[in-house]
Tab-separated table of C-alpha atoms and ligand atoms in Angstrom:
chain	number	residue	atom	x	y	z
G	1	MET	CA	80.273	92.048	96.512
G	2	ASP	CA	83.718	89.828	96.220
G	3	SER	CA	86.271	91.076	98.546
G	4	ILE	CA	89.875	92.090	97.450
G	5	SER	CA	93.024	91.862	99.507
G	6	ILE	CA	96.442	94.256	98.888
G	7	ALA	CA	99.405	92.627	100.312
G	8	GLY	CA	101.773	95.726	100.513
G	9	ALA	CA	101.343	99.612	101.502
G	10	GLY	CA	104.061	100.993	99.327
G	11	PRO	CA	103.063	102.976	96.521
G	12	THR	CA	101.816	100.416	94.614
G	13	GLY	CA	99.512	99.147	96.829
G	14	LEU	CA	98.502	102.455	98.608
G	15	ALA	CA	97.535	103.927	95.417
G	16	LEU	CA	95.495	100.343	94.701
G	17	ALA	CA	93.200	101.623	97.438
G	18	LEU	CA	92.986	104.633	96.868
G	19	PHE	CA	91.930	104.292	92.982
G	20	LEU	CA	89.660	100.974	94.301
G	21	LYS	CA	87.927	102.966	96.600
G	22	GLN	CA	86.773	105.709	93.944
G	23	LYS	CA	85.047	103.177	92.420
G	24	GLY	CA	83.224	102.186	95.471
G	25	VAL	CA	85.267	99.479	96.619
G	26	THR	CA	86.405	99.039	99.962
G	27	PRO	CA	89.824	96.474	99.790
G	28	TYR	CA	91.677	95.099	102.812
G	29	ILE	CA	95.064	96.341	102.608
G	30	PHE	CA	97.918	95.209	105.103
G	31	GLU	CA	101.345	96.204	105.336
G	32	GLN	CA	104.370	94.041	107.192
G	33	LYS	CA	106.216	96.856	108.572
G	34	SER	CA	104.451	99.043	111.977
G	35	GLU	CA	105.259	102.150	110.184
G	36	ARG	CA	106.604	103.763	106.651
G	37	VAL	CA	110.029	104.275	106.306
G	38	LYS	CA	111.843	106.911	106.530
G	39	LEU	CA	114.583	106.920	103.534
G	40	SER	CA	113.439	107.854	100.117
G	41	LYS	CA	113.877	105.163	96.934
G	42	ALA	CA	111.917	107.393	94.468
G	43	PHE	CA	111.829	111.069	94.527
G	44	GLY	CA	110.345	111.916	91.207
G	45	VAL	CA	106.540	111.704	90.285
G	46	ASN	CA	106.205	111.878	86.355
G	47	PRO	CA	103.398	113.763	84.911
G	48	ARG	CA	101.348	110.692	84.049
G	49	THR	CA	101.215	109.763	87.648
G	50	LEU	CA	99.976	113.649	88.357
G	51	THR	CA	96.824	113.024	85.735
G	52	LEU	CA	95.628	109.336	86.855
G	53	LEU	CA	96.178	110.504	90.264
G	54	GLU	CA	94.026	113.738	89.876
G	55	GLU	CA	90.746	111.805	90.744
G	56	THR	CA	92.075	110.563	94.435
G	57	GLY	CA	92.527	114.131	95.576
G	58	ALA	CA	96.424	113.252	96.017
G	59	THR	CA	97.491	115.427	92.521
G	60	GLU	CA	96.721	118.486	94.239
G	61	ARG	CA	98.314	117.825	97.457
G	62	PHE	CA	101.389	116.098	95.257
G	63	LEU	CA	101.592	119.756	93.997
G	64	GLN	CA	101.474	121.600	97.543
G	65	ASN	CA	103.989	119.365	98.979
G	66	GLY	CA	106.449	118.885	96.425
G	67	ARG	CA	108.973	121.305	93.824
G	68	LYS	CA	109.010	121.363	90.331
G	69	MET	CA	111.963	119.328	88.428
G	70	THR	CA	111.008	121.823	85.057
G	71	ALA	CA	114.751	120.472	82.737
G	72	LEU	CA	117.390	118.155	82.609
G	73	ASN	CA	120.806	118.775	81.191
G	74	LEU	CA	123.862	116.634	80.354
G	75	TRP	CA	127.272	118.020	80.862
G	76	ARG	CA	130.524	116.929	79.384
G	77	ASN	CA	133.920	118.289	80.272
G	78	GLY	CA	132.033	121.158	82.196
G	79	LYS	CA	129.678	122.339	79.467
G	80	ILE	CA	125.728	121.879	78.812
G	81	VAL	CA	125.936	119.873	75.763
G	82	LEU	CA	122.718	119.425	75.958
G	83	LYS	CA	119.233	121.113	77.517
G	84	ASN	CA	116.252	118.865	77.714
G	85	ASP	CA	113.831	121.686	78.559
G	86	PHE	CA	110.275	120.141	79.824
G	87	SER	CA	107.926	123.340	80.156
G	88	GLU	CA	108.353	123.562	76.289
G	89	LYS	CA	105.999	119.688	76.529
G	90	LYS	CA	102.497	121.088	76.013
G	91	ILE	CA	100.921	119.188	78.762
G	92	LYS	CA	98.996	119.529	81.830
G	93	TYR	CA	102.224	119.486	83.924
G	94	PRO	CA	105.266	120.219	81.889
G	95	PHE	CA	107.269	119.352	84.667
G	96	MET	CA	108.803	116.075	87.251
G	97	LEU	CA	107.520	116.380	90.733
G	98	VAL	CA	110.354	115.893	93.097
G	99	GLN	CA	109.640	115.222	96.682
G	100	SER	CA	110.361	111.834	98.395
G	101	GLN	CA	108.750	108.562	98.446
G	102	GLU	CA	108.125	108.962	101.808
G	103	ASP	CA	105.571	111.983	101.148
G	104	SER	CA	104.218	110.320	98.515
G	105	GLU	CA	103.328	107.257	100.050
G	106	ARG	CA	102.482	109.195	103.631
G	107	ILE	CA	99.738	111.550	101.121
G	108	LEU	CA	98.109	109.175	100.042
G	109	GLU	CA	97.635	106.658	102.883
G	110	GLU	CA	96.214	109.658	104.282
G	111	LEU	CA	93.617	110.299	102.028
G	112	LEU	CA	93.004	106.401	102.156
G	113	LEU	CA	92.603	106.771	105.843
G	114	GLU	CA	90.305	110.224	105.526
G	115	GLN	CA	87.916	107.846	103.315
G	116	GLY	CA	87.454	105.318	105.700
G	117	VAL	CA	90.283	102.491	105.135
G	118	GLU	CA	93.239	101.881	107.251
G	119	VAL	CA	96.201	99.943	106.410
G	120	ASP	CA	96.642	97.126	108.638
G	121	ARG	CA	100.176	97.591	109.456
G	122	GLY	CA	102.247	94.616	111.037
G	123	LYS	CA	100.866	91.836	109.299
G	124	THR	CA	103.376	89.781	106.940
G	125	LEU	CA	101.888	87.483	104.294
G	126	GLN	CA	103.742	84.208	104.744
G	127	LYS	CA	101.810	82.027	102.127
G	128	VAL	CA	98.997	82.323	99.902
G	129	SER	CA	97.191	79.091	98.641
G	130	MET	CA	94.625	78.452	96.310
G	131	GLU	CA	91.069	76.957	97.591
G	132	GLN	CA	88.312	75.458	96.061
G	133	HIS	CA	86.294	79.348	96.735
G	134	GLY	CA	88.627	82.030	97.334
G	135	ILE	CA	92.667	81.843	98.192
G	136	ARG	CA	93.937	81.502	102.021
G	137	LEU	CA	96.647	83.827	103.285
G	138	GLN	CA	98.388	82.641	105.755
G	139	LEU	CA	100.357	85.467	108.347
G	140	LYS	CA	103.441	85.364	110.132
G	141	GLU	CA	101.194	86.643	112.961
G	142	LYS	CA	99.690	82.974	113.523
G	143	GLU	CA	96.396	84.200	111.367
G	144	SER	CA	94.944	83.357	108.263
G	145	LEU	CA	91.993	84.527	106.284
G	146	GLN	CA	90.370	84.522	102.752
G	147	THR	CA	89.722	86.800	99.627
G	148	ASP	CA	88.174	86.580	97.008
G	149	PHE	CA	91.132	88.372	94.552
G	150	LEU	CA	94.794	89.178	95.540
G	151	PHE	CA	96.550	91.579	94.432
G	152	GLY	CA	100.339	91.669	95.815
G	153	ALA	CA	102.071	94.952	96.092
G	154	ASP	CA	104.553	93.883	98.229
G	155	GLY	CA	107.485	94.682	96.444
G	156	ALA	CA	110.755	93.506	94.570
G	157	GLY	CA	110.973	90.187	97.048
G	158	SER	CA	106.815	89.347	96.610
G	159	THR	CA	105.979	86.501	98.795
G	160	VAL	CA	102.790	86.072	96.706
G	161	ARG	CA	105.188	85.935	93.719
G	162	LYS	CA	107.635	83.918	95.056
G	163	SER	CA	104.324	81.642	96.608
G	164	LEU	CA	103.043	80.707	94.222
G	165	GLY	CA	106.293	79.262	92.579
G	166	LEU	CA	105.414	82.506	89.630
G	167	SER	CA	109.153	83.083	87.999
G	168	PHE	CA	110.657	86.179	88.187
G	169	GLN	CA	113.062	85.999	84.663
G	170	GLY	CA	115.815	88.591	83.403
G	171	HIS	CA	119.192	89.121	84.537
G	172	LYS	CA	121.463	91.148	87.112
G	173	VAL	CA	123.513	94.236	85.712
G	174	GLU	CA	126.884	93.866	86.888
G	175	ASP	CA	127.993	97.258	88.890
G	176	ALA	CA	126.961	98.330	91.597
G	177	TRP	CA	125.755	102.420	91.742
G	178	ASN	CA	126.588	104.685	94.662
G	179	LEU	CA	124.331	106.778	95.751
G	180	ILE	CA	124.470	110.153	98.656
G	181	ASP	CA	121.639	112.263	99.779
G	182	LEU	CA	123.146	115.125	101.511
G	183	GLU	CA	123.714	119.183	101.398
G	184	LEU	CA	125.396	120.750	98.680
G	185	GLU	CA	126.330	124.565	97.846
G	186	LEU	CA	127.284	124.585	94.292
G	187	PRO	CA	126.902	126.626	91.006
G	188	LEU	CA	124.205	124.247	89.234
G	189	ASP	CA	120.408	125.721	88.628
G	190	ARG	CA	118.597	123.784	91.231
G	191	ASP	CA	115.662	123.737	89.749
G	192	ASP	CA	116.764	121.537	86.908
G	193	ALA	CA	118.338	117.762	87.126
G	194	HIS	CA	122.059	117.311	85.515
G	195	ILE	CA	123.912	114.321	84.176
G	196	PHE	CA	127.425	114.498	84.210
G	197	LEU	CA	128.849	112.210	81.329
G	198	LEU	CA	132.134	110.314	82.288
G	199	ASP	CA	134.324	108.236	80.252
G	200	LYS	CA	133.197	105.931	82.184
G	201	GLY	CA	129.277	106.101	83.274
G	202	ALA	CA	127.070	109.191	84.522
G	203	VAL	CA	126.768	110.958	87.385
G	204	PHE	CA	123.236	112.344	88.283
G	205	ILE	CA	122.299	115.037	90.358
G	206	VAL	CA	118.866	116.038	91.478
G	207	ARG	CA	118.210	118.493	94.343
G	208	VAL	CA	115.256	116.580	96.443
G	209	TYR	CA	114.755	119.619	99.206
G	210	GLY	CA	115.970	122.452	100.578
G	211	ASP	CA	119.858	122.435	100.275
G	212	VAL	CA	119.540	118.421	99.633
G	213	TRP	CA	120.708	116.895	96.450
G	214	ARG	CA	120.446	112.960	95.548
G	215	VAL	CA	123.941	112.260	93.978
G	216	ILE	CA	123.870	109.251	91.764
G	217	GLY	CA	126.376	107.015	89.624
G	218	ASN	CA	128.380	104.174	88.552
G	219	VAL	CA	131.717	105.540	89.877
G	220	GLU	CA	133.468	105.574	93.087
G	221	ASN	CA	134.074	108.711	94.960
G	222	LEU	CA	130.875	110.399	92.914
G	223	LEU	CA	131.767	113.833	94.627
G	224	GLU	CA	134.941	113.976	92.679
G	225	TYR	CA	132.921	114.808	89.731
G	226	LEU	CA	131.139	117.656	90.937
G	227	PRO	CA	131.913	121.452	90.005
G	228	LYS	CA	135.196	122.109	91.520
G	229	GLU	CA	133.130	125.156	93.656
G	230	THR	CA	131.132	122.599	95.112
G	231	GLN	CA	131.105	123.498	98.809
G	232	VAL	CA	129.655	119.473	101.135
G	233	GLY	CA	128.093	119.806	104.179
G	234	GLN	CA	126.283	116.942	106.154
G	235	VAL	CA	125.386	113.316	104.508
G	236	ILE	CA	121.900	112.546	105.126
G	237	TRP	CA	122.141	108.872	103.309
G	238	LYS	CA	124.597	107.006	101.680
G	239	SER	CA	124.194	103.123	99.926
G	240	ASP	CA	125.261	101.342	97.355
G	241	PHE	CA	122.777	99.134	94.984
G	242	GLY	CA	122.720	96.291	92.302
G	243	ILE	CA	120.079	96.996	89.102
G	244	SER	CA	118.599	94.526	87.649
G	245	HIS	CA	115.955	94.144	84.965
G	246	ARG	CA	113.394	91.325	85.797
G	247	SER	CA	110.064	90.740	85.106
G	248	VAL	CA	107.077	87.878	85.633
G	249	GLU	CA	105.359	86.193	82.477
G	250	ASN	CA	102.119	86.647	83.579
G	251	PHE	CA	100.631	89.395	85.848
G	252	ASN	CA	97.441	86.891	86.395
G	253	TYR	CA	97.584	84.099	88.099
G	254	GLN	CA	93.607	82.808	88.373
G	255	HIS	CA	92.567	85.450	90.713
G	256	VAL	CA	95.608	86.734	92.157
G	257	PHE	CA	97.473	89.425	90.316
G	258	LEU	CA	100.852	91.324	90.726
G	259	GLY	CA	102.285	94.902	90.421
G	260	GLY	CA	104.636	97.357	90.900
G	261	ASP	CA	108.206	95.848	92.069
G	262	ALA	CA	106.613	92.526	92.484
G	263	ALA	CA	106.155	92.379	89.079
G	264	HIS	CA	108.866	94.192	87.149
G	265	ILE	CA	111.965	95.703	88.615
G	266	HIS	CA	114.354	97.747	86.170
G	267	SER	CA	117.235	100.303	86.955
G	268	GLY	CA	116.183	103.517	88.212
G	269	LEU	CA	117.393	105.291	85.316
G	270	GLY	CA	114.155	108.013	83.861
G	271	ALA	CA	112.582	107.263	87.476
G	272	ARG	CA	109.604	104.755	86.186
G	273	GLY	CA	109.483	102.067	88.901
G	274	MET	CA	106.904	103.623	91.334
G	275	ASN	CA	105.567	105.691	88.571
G	276	LEU	CA	104.958	102.345	86.746
G	277	GLY	CA	103.239	101.021	90.058
G	278	ILE	CA	101.162	103.612	90.191
G	279	GLU	CA	100.102	102.592	86.526
G	280	ASP	CA	99.272	99.252	86.941
G	281	ALA	CA	97.286	100.045	90.309
G	282	TYR	CA	95.181	102.778	88.191
G	283	VAL	CA	94.588	99.836	85.144
G	284	PHE	CA	93.857	97.008	87.653
G	285	ALA	CA	91.416	99.426	89.467
G	286	GLN	CA	89.525	100.306	85.924
G	287	LEU	CA	89.381	96.654	85.072
G	288	PHE	CA	88.014	95.842	88.793
G	289	ALA	CA	85.180	98.372	88.611
G	290	GLN	CA	84.042	96.783	85.089
G	291	GLY	CA	84.165	93.380	86.025
G	292	ASN	CA	87.009	92.787	83.115
G	293	VAL	CA	89.987	91.832	85.483
G	294	GLU	CA	91.584	88.749	83.234
G	295	ALA	CA	92.171	91.886	80.820
G	296	TYR	CA	94.845	92.856	83.058
G	297	ASN	CA	98.084	90.805	81.767
G	298	THR	CA	97.070	92.102	78.100
G	299	HIS	CA	96.810	95.596	79.327
G	300	ARG	CA	100.358	95.606	81.005
G	301	LYS	CA	102.342	93.124	80.315
G	302	PRO	CA	103.545	94.512	76.854
G	303	VAL	CA	103.469	98.264	77.816
G	304	ILE	CA	105.693	96.979	80.974
G	305	ASP	CA	107.779	94.844	78.276
G	306	GLU	CA	108.398	97.897	76.154
G	307	VAL	CA	109.313	100.224	78.699
G	308	MET	CA	111.752	97.951	80.136
G	309	LYS	CA	113.517	97.680	76.820
G	310	ARG	CA	113.992	101.729	76.377
G	311	ILE	CA	115.268	101.872	79.741
G	312	GLU	CA	117.604	98.885	79.662
G	313	MET	CA	118.735	100.757	76.419
G	314	MET	CA	119.369	104.304	78.054
G	315	THR	CA	120.880	102.710	80.877
G	316	ASP	CA	123.255	101.116	78.664
G	317	ILE	CA	124.056	104.701	76.876
G	318	MET	CA	124.641	106.351	80.453
G	319	ARG	CA	126.720	103.178	82.055
G	320	GLY	CA	127.685	100.409	79.771
G	321	GLN	CA	131.475	100.061	79.083
G	322	SER	CA	130.946	98.986	75.506
G	323	PHE	CA	132.719	100.999	72.847
G	324	LYS	CA	129.521	102.061	71.484
G	325	ALA	CA	128.204	103.152	75.063
G	326	GLN	CA	131.504	104.963	75.525
G	327	MET	CA	131.166	107.130	71.578
G	328	MET	CA	127.628	107.944	72.552
G	329	ARG	CA	128.918	109.687	76.025
G	330	LYS	CA	132.056	110.554	73.633
G	331	MET	CA	130.482	112.462	70.760
G	332	THR	CA	129.864	115.944	72.702
G	333	PRO	CA	130.497	117.728	69.069
G	334	ILE	CA	127.548	115.563	67.849
G	335	LEU	CA	125.236	115.569	70.957
G	336	PRO	CA	123.039	118.228	70.453
G	337	PHE	CA	122.885	117.084	66.926
G	338	ALA	CA	121.536	113.556	67.610
G	339	PHE	CA	119.421	114.900	70.068
G	340	ALA	CA	117.395	117.202	68.117
G	341	LEU	CA	116.456	114.224	66.512
G	342	VAL	CA	115.291	112.370	69.652
G	343	LYS	CA	114.157	115.048	71.115
G	344	ASP	CA	110.467	114.465	71.302
G	345	TYR	CA	111.199	110.320	72.554
G	346	ALA	CA	113.671	111.577	74.894
G	347	THR	CA	111.118	113.594	76.576
G	348	ASP	CA	108.032	111.445	76.473
G	349	PHE	CA	110.480	108.642	77.752
G	350	VAL	CA	111.565	110.821	81.065
G	351	LEU	CA	108.307	112.066	81.098
G	352	GLY	CA	106.583	108.674	81.420
G	353	LEU	CA	104.395	109.599	78.129
G	354	ASP	CA	105.942	107.044	75.777
G	355	HIS	CA	102.566	104.598	75.951
G	356	ASP	CA	98.851	105.584	75.864
G	357	ILE	CA	97.065	103.953	78.553
G	358	LYS	CA	93.842	102.272	76.567
G	359	ILE	CA	90.800	100.418	79.318
N	401	FAD	C1	117.689	104.622	94.874
N	401	FAD	C2	116.336	104.007	93.741
N	401	FAD	C3	116.060	105.230	93.932
N	401	FAD	C4	114.449	105.248	92.751
N	401	FAD	N1	114.037	106.570	92.665
N	401	FAD	C5	112.558	106.294	91.826
N	401	FAD	C6	112.294	107.781	91.104
N	401	FAD	O1	112.399	108.647	91.083
N	401	FAD	N2	110.945	107.309	90.225
N	401	FAD	C7	109.806	106.055	90.783
N	401	FAD	O2	109.050	105.910	89.964
N	401	FAD	N3	110.652	105.136	91.032
N	401	FAD	C8	111.946	105.441	91.901
N	401	FAD	N4	112.373	103.974	92.517
N	401	FAD	C9	111.704	102.686	92.211
N	401	FAD	C10	110.638	102.898	93.508
N	401	FAD	O3	111.553	103.294	94.785
N	401	FAD	C11	109.810	101.510	93.331
N	401	FAD	O4	109.656	101.162	91.671
N	401	FAD	C12	109.022	101.438	94.161
N	401	FAD	O5	108.986	100.947	95.721
N	401	FAD	C13	107.851	100.355	93.888
N	401	FAD	O6	106.480	100.004	94.832
N	401	FAD	P1	105.891	99.231	95.290
N	401	FAD	O7	104.904	99.585	96.145
N	401	FAD	O8	105.780	98.274	94.536
N	401	FAD	O9	106.569	98.435	96.411
N	401	FAD	P2	107.657	98.819	97.529
N	401	FAD	O10	107.767	100.233	97.542
N	401	FAD	O11	108.867	97.367	97.979
N	401	FAD	O12	106.568	98.270	98.140
N	401	FAD	C14	106.061	97.153	98.978
N	401	FAD	C15	105.615	96.876	100.374
N	401	FAD	O13	105.310	95.637	100.455
N	401	FAD	C16	105.629	95.396	102.317
N	401	FAD	N5	105.904	93.882	102.040
N	401	FAD	C17	106.417	92.833	101.392
N	401	FAD	N6	106.989	92.409	101.587
N	401	FAD	C18	105.383	91.880	102.731
N	401	FAD	C19	105.014	91.202	103.151
N	401	FAD	N7	105.296	89.431	103.008
N	401	FAD	N8	103.550	91.163	103.609
N	401	FAD	C20	103.192	92.287	104.060
N	401	FAD	N9	103.689	93.210	103.605
N	401	FAD	C21	105.110	93.077	103.080
N	401	FAD	C22	106.875	96.123	101.956
N	401	FAD	O14	107.060	96.132	103.635
N	401	FAD	C23	106.691	97.176	101.171
N	401	FAD	O15	106.288	98.228	102.223
N	401	FAD	C24	114.084	104.074	92.720
N	401	FAD	C25	114.347	102.876	93.670
N	401	FAD	C26	115.761	102.948	94.056
N	401	FAD	C27	116.305	101.962	94.356
């Protein structure tokens, strides 16, 4: 049987290893970090991902571990102008599951280990070379190995992508986003997520676990925009980060394939990055089992391009300084009516159900 190696044990690589294992394929998966990172980037697992992961047993454990976010509220000038209630949606998982990325990765890795696949940690890919009878992987630890197929799930700075000279086209969004994870007591529904629309942009807030909330926005001094009764406790994590929208031209390069952040990065709006990476992994595993991996790019490229366009449009509405974007945030009297027209579209976007997967 052909061998397959996976570079990177983030959510994409781990999910791919699990999906392949369900198909009777045992991959070699390696990761540069000797331990999982404790700080969480992603926290929103969408219904699409929960459905795809069912066959691996991960969904059941995710549901036991995480909490359900059932609505998203849009606020303007201290009032809710829109409430998007996911529970009205007639689907099996009518909510976003909130759990830290560290927990998502831990659960996926534990399941893999139970099935006899151990992530080879402390192994850093340095170079990929195409040889006549396979692909050679040069590791920093002075090792080299040969594989028939390689899946690059090694994140935004992908060595697989760079080593093969594949371009990552797109652009950087100018302003930085600020993020704080901290303990809060505040008069907001704890199960919902909330977006405060501001003249200059937006602040997004969601409870991650216990009394710890994540606050993200494109303005300085994020906490000033929370309700005035808010009591602030311990800060767990503070960061600012830029946003880029980039993707590869082709997800396939001979017997090398890219997925997750290695293939596409975009704004965190809509909580799509990790979810789309797991979806890439699912599609690739199905095609690999069918002996039809060449079709991977045809399946993923158009879907990712479309989703990225929608993410970019939504991001511009939330943070943009153009006249149109500012008006969209300020037109509170008509927002509920405008929203009624696009409610299904917006709900499907947030829940990751804005496209089909046909294999
Ligand atoms: C603040 C923030 C919030 C976010 N929130 C959400 C959210 O709610 N929902 C969502 O879906 N997405 C969210 N995202 C995006 C999400 O975190 C990423 O899309 C996701 O981590 C991508 O997973 P991945 O496995 O493709 O890549 P990564 O998570 O980057 O994993 C890549 C792995 O490869 C390893 N690696 C890298 N180079 C090498 C090498 N040379 N050799 C060996 N190993 C290597 C890395 O150590 C890493 O473990 C958020 C991102 C940010 C920044």
